[in-house]
Each structure stands twice: as C-alpha cells, then as structure tokens.
CSV table of C-alpha atoms and ligand atoms in Angstrom, one decimal:
chain,number,residue,atom,x,y,z
A,908,MET,CA,-37.8,20.4,49.4
A,909,GLY,CA,-36.3,17.3,51.4
A,910,ARG,CA,-32.5,16.6,51.2
A,911,VAL,CA,-32.0,14.1,48.7
A,912,SER,CA,-27.8,14.6,48.9
A,913,GLU,CA,-25.9,16.5,51.0
A,914,SER,CA,-22.5,16.9,51.4
A,915,THR,CA,-20.5,14.6,54.0
A,916,ASP,CA,-18.1,16.2,55.0
A,917,LEU,CA,-17.9,17.0,58.7
A,918,ALA,CA,-15.2,18.0,60.7
A,919,GLY,CA,-13.8,15.6,63.5
A,920,TRP,CA,-15.6,12.7,61.7
A,921,LYS,CA,-14.9,10.4,58.5
A,922,HIS,CA,-18.0,9.1,56.2
A,923,VAL,CA,-17.8,5.3,56.4
A,924,TYR,CA,-21.2,4.5,55.0
A,925,SER,CA,-24.6,5.4,53.4
A,926,GLY,CA,-27.4,3.5,53.3
A,927,LYS,CA,-30.6,4.3,51.2
A,928,VAL,CA,-31.6,6.4,54.1
A,929,ARG,CA,-28.9,7.1,56.6
A,930,ASP,CA,-24.8,8.0,56.8
A,931,LEU,CA,-22.8,6.3,59.4
A,932,TYR,CA,-19.6,8.4,61.0
A,933,GLU,CA,-16.6,7.2,62.7
A,934,ARG,CA,-14.0,9.8,64.5
A,935,ALA,CA,-11.4,11.1,62.3
A,936,ASP,CA,-8.7,11.2,65.0
A,937,GLY,CA,-9.9,7.2,65.6
A,938,SER,CA,-10.4,8.0,69.0
A,939,ALA,CA,-13.8,6.3,70.6
A,940,SER,CA,-13.7,3.4,67.8
A,941,ASP,CA,-16.7,1.5,69.4
A,942,THR,CA,-19.0,4.7,69.0
A,943,LEU,CA,-20.7,5.6,65.0
A,944,LEU,CA,-22.4,8.7,64.1
A,945,VAL,CA,-25.6,8.3,62.6
A,946,VAL,CA,-27.3,10.8,60.3
A,947,ALA,CA,-30.8,9.8,59.3
A,948,SER,CA,-31.8,12.2,55.8
A,949,ASP,CA,-34.6,13.3,54.5
A,950,ARG,CA,-34.4,10.5,51.7
A,951,VAL,CA,-37.0,8.3,51.2
A,952,SER,CA,-36.8,5.0,49.7
A,953,ALA,CA,-39.4,2.5,48.0
A,954,PHE,CA,-38.6,-0.9,46.3
A,955,ASP,CA,-35.2,-0.6,46.9
A,956,HIS,CA,-34.7,2.8,45.0
A,957,VAL,CA,-34.1,6.4,46.8
A,958,LEU,CA,-36.8,8.9,45.5
A,959,SER,CA,-36.7,12.4,44.9
A,960,PRO,CA,-37.7,14.8,46.3
A,961,GLY,CA,-36.8,13.7,50.1
A,962,ILE,CA,-39.7,14.3,53.0
A,963,PRO,CA,-38.9,17.4,54.5
A,964,GLY,CA,-38.3,17.0,58.3
A,965,LYS,CA,-38.0,12.9,57.9
A,966,GLY,CA,-35.1,12.5,59.4
A,967,GLU,CA,-35.6,14.5,62.5
A,968,LEU,CA,-39.2,12.6,62.9
A,969,LEU,CA,-38.1,9.4,62.5
A,970,THR,CA,-35.0,9.4,64.6
A,971,THR,CA,-37.6,11.6,67.4
A,972,LEU,CA,-39.6,8.7,67.7
A,973,SER,CA,-37.0,6.0,67.8
A,974,LEU,CA,-35.3,7.6,70.5
A,975,TRP,CA,-38.6,7.4,72.1
A,976,TRP,CA,-39.4,3.7,71.8
A,977,PHE,CA,-35.7,3.1,72.9
A,978,ASP,CA,-37.0,5.2,76.2
A,979,GLN,CA,-40.4,3.0,76.2
A,980,LEU,CA,-38.5,-0.5,75.9
A,981,ASP,CA,-36.9,-2.3,78.2
A,982,VAL,CA,-33.8,-3.9,76.0
A,983,PRO,CA,-30.8,-3.1,75.3
A,984,ASN,CA,-30.0,-0.6,73.1
A,985,HIS,CA,-26.8,1.0,71.2
A,986,LEU,CA,-27.3,4.5,72.2
A,987,VAL,CA,-24.3,6.0,74.3
A,988,ALA,CA,-25.5,6.3,77.5
A,989,ASP,CA,-25.7,10.3,76.9
A,990,HIS,CA,-28.4,9.7,74.5
A,991,GLU,CA,-30.7,12.0,75.9
A,992,LEU,CA,-28.4,15.2,75.2
A,993,THR,CA,-28.6,13.7,71.6
A,994,ALA,CA,-32.0,13.9,71.8
A,995,SER,CA,-32.0,17.4,73.5
A,996,GLY,CA,-29.2,18.5,71.1
A,997,GLU,CA,-27.2,19.8,73.6
A,998,LEU,CA,-24.2,17.3,72.1
A,999,THR,CA,-23.7,20.4,70.1
A,1000,GLU,CA,-19.4,20.0,70.3
A,1001,VAL,CA,-20.2,16.6,69.0
A,1002,ILE,CA,-22.6,17.1,66.9
A,1003,PRO,CA,-22.9,19.5,64.3
A,1004,PRO,CA,-25.6,21.7,64.1
A,1005,ARG,CA,-26.7,20.9,60.4
A,1006,PHE,CA,-27.2,17.3,61.8
A,1007,ALA,CA,-29.3,18.4,65.2
A,1008,GLY,CA,-32.2,16.3,66.0
A,1009,ARG,CA,-31.6,13.9,63.3
A,1010,ALA,CA,-28.5,12.3,64.8
A,1011,MET,CA,-27.9,9.1,67.2
A,1012,LEU,CA,-24.7,8.3,68.7
A,1013,VAL,CA,-24.1,4.7,68.8
A,1014,LYS,CA,-21.9,2.0,69.8
A,1015,LYS,CA,-20.7,0.0,67.1
A,1016,LEU,CA,-22.2,-3.3,67.2
A,1017,GLU,CA,-20.6,-6.5,65.5
A,1018,MET,CA,-24.4,-6.8,63.4
A,1019,PHE,CA,-26.2,-9.8,62.9
A,1020,PRO,CA,-27.1,-10.4,59.1
A,1021,VAL,CA,-30.9,-11.1,60.3
A,1022,GLU,CA,-33.6,-8.6,59.5
A,1023,CYS,CA,-35.9,-9.6,62.5
A,1024,VAL,CA,-39.5,-8.8,61.4
A,1025,VAL,CA,-42.1,-9.6,63.1
A,1026,ARG,CA,-46.1,-9.7,61.6
A,1027,GLY,CA,-48.9,-9.2,63.5
A,1028,TYR,CA,-51.4,-8.3,60.5
A,1029,LEU,CA,-51.5,-9.8,57.5
A,1030,THR,CA,-50.6,-7.7,54.4
A,1031,GLY,CA,-47.6,-6.6,52.3
A,1032,SER,CA,-45.5,-9.0,51.1
A,1033,GLY,CA,-47.1,-11.8,53.2
A,1034,TRP,CA,-50.9,-10.6,51.8
A,1035,LYS,CA,-49.2,-11.8,48.1
A,1036,GLU,CA,-47.6,-14.9,49.5
A,1037,TYR,CA,-50.5,-15.7,51.3
A,1038,LEU,CA,-52.5,-15.3,48.0
A,1039,ALA,CA,-50.4,-17.8,46.2
A,1040,SER,CA,-50.0,-20.4,49.2
A,1041,GLN,CA,-52.1,-19.8,52.1
A,1042,SER,CA,-48.6,-19.3,53.9
A,1043,VAL,CA,-46.2,-16.5,55.6
A,1044,CYS,CA,-42.8,-16.9,55.1
A,1045,GLY,CA,-43.5,-20.9,54.7
A,1046,ILE,CA,-45.9,-21.1,57.7
A,1047,PRO,CA,-49.0,-22.1,57.0
A,1048,LEU,CA,-52.4,-19.9,58.0
A,1049,PRO,CA,-55.7,-20.4,58.2
A,1050,GLU,CA,-58.4,-19.9,54.9
A,1051,GLY,CA,-60.4,-17.1,54.5
A,1052,LEU,CA,-58.3,-13.9,55.5
A,1053,SER,CA,-58.1,-11.0,53.7
A,1054,ASN,CA,-55.9,-8.2,53.1
A,1055,GLY,CA,-55.2,-6.2,56.5
A,1056,ASP,CA,-56.7,-8.8,58.5
A,1057,ARG,CA,-54.8,-9.7,62.5
A,1058,LEU,CA,-52.9,-12.7,62.4
A,1059,PRO,CA,-54.3,-15.8,65.1
A,1060,GLU,CA,-50.7,-14.3,66.5
A,1061,PRO,CA,-47.9,-12.3,65.5
A,1062,LEU,CA,-45.5,-14.2,63.2
A,1063,TYR,CA,-41.5,-14.1,63.4
A,1064,THR,CA,-40.6,-13.8,59.6
A,1065,PRO,CA,-36.3,-13.1,59.9
A,1066,ALA,CA,-35.2,-11.8,56.2
A,1067,TYR,CA,-31.6,-12.4,55.4
A,1068,LYS,CA,-29.4,-8.9,55.5
A,1069,ALA,CA,-27.8,-9.0,51.9
A,1070,PRO,CA,-24.6,-7.1,51.5
A,1071,MET,CA,-24.8,-3.9,49.9
A,1072,GLY,CA,-26.4,-3.9,46.8
A,1073,GLU,CA,-28.0,-6.9,47.2
A,1074,HIS,CA,-31.9,-8.1,48.0
A,1075,ASP,CA,-32.6,-8.9,51.5
A,1076,GLU,CA,-34.5,-12.6,51.2
A,1077,ASN,CA,-37.1,-13.8,53.5
A,1078,ILE,CA,-35.6,-16.9,55.1
A,1079,SER,CA,-36.7,-20.0,57.7
A,1080,PHE,CA,-35.9,-20.3,61.3
A,1081,GLU,CA,-33.7,-22.5,60.5
A,1082,GLN,CA,-32.1,-20.8,57.9
A,1083,SER,CA,-31.6,-18.0,60.9
A,1084,ILE,CA,-29.9,-20.8,63.2
A,1085,GLU,CA,-27.6,-21.9,60.6
A,1086,LEU,CA,-26.7,-18.0,59.5
A,1087,VAL,CA,-26.2,-17.5,63.4
A,1088,GLY,CA,-26.5,-20.5,65.6
A,1089,GLU,CA,-29.6,-21.6,67.5
A,1090,ALA,CA,-28.9,-19.3,70.7
A,1091,ASP,CA,-28.5,-15.9,68.9
A,1092,ALA,CA,-31.1,-17.2,66.4
A,1093,THR,CA,-33.5,-18.1,69.3
A,1094,ALA,CA,-32.8,-15.1,71.3
A,1095,LEU,CA,-33.3,-12.8,68.4
A,1096,ARG,CA,-36.8,-14.0,67.9
A,1097,ASP,CA,-37.7,-13.9,71.2
A,1098,LEU,CA,-37.0,-10.3,71.5
A,1099,SER,CA,-38.3,-9.6,68.5
A,1100,LEU,CA,-41.8,-10.9,69.6
A,1101,ALA,CA,-41.5,-9.4,73.1
A,1102,ILE,CA,-40.7,-6.2,71.9
A,1103,TYR,CA,-43.9,-6.2,69.1
A,1104,ALA,CA,-46.1,-7.5,72.0
A,1105,GLU,CA,-44.8,-4.7,74.4
A,1106,ALA,CA,-45.0,-1.4,71.8
A,1107,SER,CA,-48.4,-2.9,69.3
A,1108,ALA,CA,-49.9,-3.1,73.2
A,1109,LEU,CA,-48.7,0.9,74.1
A,1110,ALA,CA,-49.4,1.9,70.4
A,1111,GLU,CA,-53.2,0.5,70.4
A,1112,LYS,CA,-53.5,2.2,74.0
A,1113,ARG,CA,-53.0,5.7,71.8
A,1114,GLY,CA,-55.1,4.7,68.6
A,1115,VAL,CA,-52.8,3.1,66.5
A,1116,ILE,CA,-51.6,-0.5,65.2
A,1117,LEU,CA,-48.6,-1.6,64.7
A,1118,ALA,CA,-49.7,-3.8,62.5
A,1119,ASP,CA,-45.5,-4.9,61.4
A,1120,THR,CA,-42.2,-4.0,62.0
A,1121,LYS,CA,-38.7,-4.8,61.5
A,1122,PHE,CA,-35.9,-4.9,64.1
A,1123,GLU,CA,-31.7,-5.2,63.6
A,1124,PHE,CA,-29.9,-6.2,66.7
A,1125,GLY,CA,-26.1,-6.7,67.0
A,1126,ARG,CA,-23.6,-7.9,69.9
A,1127,ASP,CA,-21.6,-5.3,72.0
A,1128,ALA,CA,-18.3,-6.3,72.1
A,1129,ALA,CA,-17.7,-5.2,75.4
A,1130,THR,CA,-20.7,-6.8,77.0
A,1131,GLY,CA,-21.4,-10.0,74.9
A,1132,LEU,CA,-24.9,-8.4,74.8
A,1133,ILE,CA,-27.5,-8.9,72.5
A,1134,THR,CA,-28.0,-5.2,71.9
A,1135,LEU,CA,-31.3,-3.9,69.7
A,1136,ALA,CA,-29.8,-1.2,67.2
A,1137,ASP,CA,-30.5,0.7,63.9
A,1138,GLU,CA,-33.8,2.6,64.2
A,1139,VAL,CA,-36.7,1.3,66.3
A,1140,LEU,CA,-40.2,1.2,65.1
A,1141,THR,CA,-40.3,4.1,63.1
A,1142,SER,CA,-42.6,4.8,59.9
A,1143,ASP,CA,-39.9,3.5,57.6
A,1144,SER,CA,-39.2,0.1,59.8
A,1145,SER,CA,-42.9,-0.6,60.2
A,1146,ARG,CA,-46.8,-0.3,59.5
A,1147,TYR,CA,-48.6,2.0,61.5
A,1148,TRP,CA,-52.4,2.1,60.9
A,1149,ASP,CA,-55.2,4.1,62.6
A,1150,ALA,CA,-57.1,2.5,64.6
A,1151,THR,CA,-60.4,3.9,64.0
A,1152,ALA,CA,-59.8,3.9,60.3
A,1153,TYR,CA,-59.2,-0.1,60.6
A,1154,ALA,CA,-62.1,-0.7,62.8
A,1155,THR,CA,-64.9,1.6,61.1
A,1156,ALA,CA,-63.5,1.4,57.1
A,1157,GLU,CA,-65.5,-0.2,54.5
A,1158,THR,CA,-62.9,-0.9,52.3
A,1159,ALA,CA,-59.8,-3.0,52.6
A,1160,GLU,CA,-57.6,0.2,51.8
A,1161,GLY,CA,-59.5,2.5,54.2
A,1162,ARG,CA,-59.0,-0.2,56.8
A,1163,MET,CA,-55.0,0.3,56.5
A,1164,ALA,CA,-55.2,4.0,56.7
A,1165,SER,CA,-51.5,4.3,56.8
A,1166,PHE,CA,-48.8,6.8,58.9
A,1167,ASP,CA,-46.0,5.4,57.3
A,1168,LYS,CA,-44.2,5.2,53.4
A,1169,GLN,CA,-46.8,2.8,52.3
A,1170,ILE,CA,-48.2,6.1,51.0
A,1171,VAL,CA,-45.0,6.4,49.1
A,1172,ARG,CA,-45.5,3.0,47.6
A,1173,ASP,CA,-48.9,2.7,46.3
A,1174,TRP,CA,-48.5,6.1,44.8
A,1175,LEU,CA,-45.3,4.4,43.0
A,1176,ALA,CA,-46.6,1.1,42.2
A,1177,ALA,CA,-49.7,2.8,40.3
A,1178,ASN,CA,-47.4,5.4,38.6
A,1179,TRP,CA,-44.6,3.1,38.1
A,1180,ASP,CA,-43.8,0.0,36.0
A,1181,GLN,CA,-40.5,-0.5,38.5
A,1182,THR,CA,-37.6,-0.3,35.5
A,1183,GLY,CA,-35.3,2.3,34.5
A,1184,THR,CA,-35.5,5.2,37.4
A,1185,PRO,CA,-38.9,5.9,39.6
A,1186,PRO,CA,-40.5,9.2,38.5
A,1187,GLU,CA,-40.2,12.3,40.9
A,1188,LEU,CA,-43.3,12.4,43.8
A,1189,PRO,CA,-45.7,14.8,43.2
A,1190,ASN,CA,-45.9,17.8,46.1
A,1191,SER,CA,-49.2,15.8,47.3
A,1192,ILE,CA,-47.5,12.8,48.2
A,1193,VAL,CA,-44.7,14.3,49.4
A,1194,GLU,CA,-46.7,16.7,52.0
A,1195,LYS,CA,-49.4,13.8,52.7
A,1196,THR,CA,-46.3,11.4,53.8
A,1197,ALA,CA,-44.8,14.5,56.0
A,1198,GLU,CA,-48.1,15.2,57.5
A,1199,ARG,CA,-48.8,11.4,58.4
A,1200,TYR,CA,-45.5,10.6,60.1
A,1201,ARG,CA,-46.1,14.1,61.9
A,1202,GLU,CA,-49.3,12.8,63.4
A,1203,LEU,CA,-47.5,9.4,64.4
A,1204,LEU,CA,-45.1,10.9,66.5
A,1205,THR,CA,-47.8,13.4,68.0
A,1206,ARG,CA,-50.6,10.4,68.7
A,1207,LEU,CA,-47.7,7.7,70.0
A,1208,THR,CA,-46.0,10.7,72.1
A,1209,ALA,CA,-48.2,13.5,73.1
B,2708,ATP,P1,-28.3,-0.8,53.5
B,2708,ATP,O1,-27.5,-1.5,55.1
B,2708,ATP,O2,-28.5,-2.3,53.0
B,2708,ATP,O3,-28.0,0.0,52.9
B,2708,ATP,P2,-30.3,0.7,54.8
B,2708,ATP,O4,-30.5,1.3,53.3
B,2708,ATP,O5,-31.4,0.0,55.3
B,2708,ATP,O6,-29.5,-1.3,54.4
B,2708,ATP,P3,-29.6,2.7,56.4
B,2708,ATP,O7,-30.6,2.0,57.1
B,2708,ATP,O8,-29.3,3.6,55.9
B,2708,ATP,O9,-29.0,1.8,55.5
B,2708,ATP,O10,-28.0,2.5,56.8
B,2708,ATP,C1,-28.2,2.4,58.1
B,2708,ATP,C2,-27.1,1.5,58.5
B,2708,ATP,O11,-26.5,1.1,59.4
B,2708,ATP,C3,-27.3,-0.2,58.0
B,2708,ATP,O12,-26.8,-0.9,57.5
B,2708,ATP,C4,-27.6,-0.9,59.9
B,2708,ATP,O13,-27.3,-2.5,60.1
B,2708,ATP,C5,-26.2,-0.5,60.2
B,2708,ATP,N1,-26.4,0.1,61.8
B,2708,ATP,C6,-26.9,0.4,63.0
B,2708,ATP,N2,-27.2,0.2,64.0
B,2708,ATP,C7,-25.8,0.2,64.1
B,2708,ATP,C8,-24.5,-0.4,65.9
B,2708,ATP,N3,-25.1,0.0,66.4
B,2708,ATP,N4,-23.6,-0.6,64.9
B,2708,ATP,C9,-23.4,-1.2,63.1
B,2708,ATP,N5,-24.2,-0.5,61.9
B,2708,ATP,C10,-25.2,-0.4,62.8
B,2709,MG,MG1,-31.9,0.3,57.3
C-alpha cells in the first residue's frame, strides 16, 4: 500500500515542514542553509484532505516527471546543479536509500505567495464559475462553451497561496500586483503563459492534452532571479487528458479521460458529502490512478 505517513527522522537532516504531499528537510548541522531536501510521499490529497491509502509509487512517478520537465524547459529552476545525480539516485551519501527516486535537492527560495495557474481548457472550478457567470476568475468568455472545451486562448488565473491550514483563493491579476508588485506579477504571468505554451505543445505531440496546470515560483536570493520551484507539470499540479479520447469520445466525461488526480476527485465527489473524514479509497481507484500516472510518464518521456 502507499505510505500515508512515514517517519521524518533522517540522520543529518532536520525536518522543517510537511505539506499535504511533500516533506521538507534542511541540513541538521546548519551547513548549506540555502538547500532543501524535498521528499515526495505517496500521499494523495483531494478537496484539501489527505486521503487513505496513498497511491503506491506516486512519489517516485511525480518526482521523475518533474525532473524530466525541468530538463525540457528553458527557464531557471530550483534544482541544485547536480540534479542529474539526484535523478539517477547517485547522490546516495546525500539522499538516504529509502527516499531514492522521490527526493529533490533544491535551492531554498523566497517563494511568491501566488499560485500561477494557467488554463487552456474550461473545466473544474473554471467550468463551475462559467456556468454561474460566463467568466473564469472574472475574465469574460464567449457563450455556449461546454465542460472540457478549449479556451479561445490560455488564461492566467492566479491564486493567493494562503498560509498553512487556510484555503487558497482565486485572485485577479491586479490583486497579484498588490501582493508582489507590478514587475514581479507581470513576470510571473508571462513566464507561466510561456511555459504552458511550450509544455502543452510538447505534450500534444505525444498525444496528451495539458488542460491546465499550476506553477510556483520563488526568488533566488543569490542571483535575484525569478526561479521555477516546487513540482512542475505533474499529474498533481496539472490536468492531463488523452488526446485521442478527447477527439473521438461521445460524452463529456469520455473526452476528459484523465492521467491525473481527477480519478480520485470524481470518486470522492460521488461517495462523500465533504463533511467529516473522507472514506478510504477503494483498491480499484488506487490501482487505476497508479496505472494512469505510470502511463502518463511513459507517454511523455518514452
Ligand atoms: P501547503 O504549502 O499549503 O502545505 P502543499 O500541500 O501543496 O501546500 P506540498 O506541496 O506538500 O505542500 O509541500 C511543498 C512545499 O514546499 C510547498 O509549500 C511549496 O511552496 C514549497 N516549496 C517548493 N519549492 C520550494 C523552494 N525551492 N524553496 C522553498 N519552498 C519551496
Ligand atoms: Mg503543493
């Protein structure tokens, strides 16, 4: 079964933070204080809850995909220079064997409190908002669009990254300027749209639609550069659909045959009223999710 909780005792490292999915460590001896070890677990979250059980192999699949994308993209990223070693698991003195394949050594950045969301297709919360107001994050759209339709052009719809325990909230571009200043807000938007354009074109060549995604950026204190951080273009941070199914399916659901967490979200939405503790995921859902995550990696990178 996928690990839902695991020990954060790690010789040489001090545990500093656990998000819903990843655990962050700093050097225990205070050296290289600009470096973080980010360990992806098999935990899966939906509707802001960590679910049980986890998805076996998920931490490794998502780390592999993230490292692959960082390598494809022509933007400064937070990986320390020897990330190839991280990817191949050769950094064994640094990364303990039990974290092999699902850990990244990264530069600790001053993170911007903005989740940089780009949507190329209308679905999820965007679709709900469209039904209510014919707009997405306040941006007006043409009438007559359906769930899953391609948007006239990709939209940048930032969200405020709320401190731990609070919910992120969608904000306008103007509000993102209030948070980080005009120059940085503009740079975050332009970088996000450029990366989405590059990544979605690449994915499409491999028969996969990148429907939407979320980036996080930080500033590298040493260079001043805005730097791509966190995980990138994974099936946790993105919606990926099968392009063939999209082109041929007769139903809206069939169109959006996903390689991402939507499988879990859909099951949970149908089997839980979102009060109290979420139910255990059935084996079939766990296995299907793991299989689709593996298939995405193969399609994109093979
Ligand atoms: P939350 O931060 O709300 O718990 P989360 O559940 O998404 O969000 P995880 O994704 O599990 O958290 O944990 C990763 C954390 O590490 C995020 O808070 C992310 O912003 C942060 N992070 C990623 N890359 C860097 C970096 N290079 N420097 C500093 N922090 C980073
Ligand atoms: Mg996160």
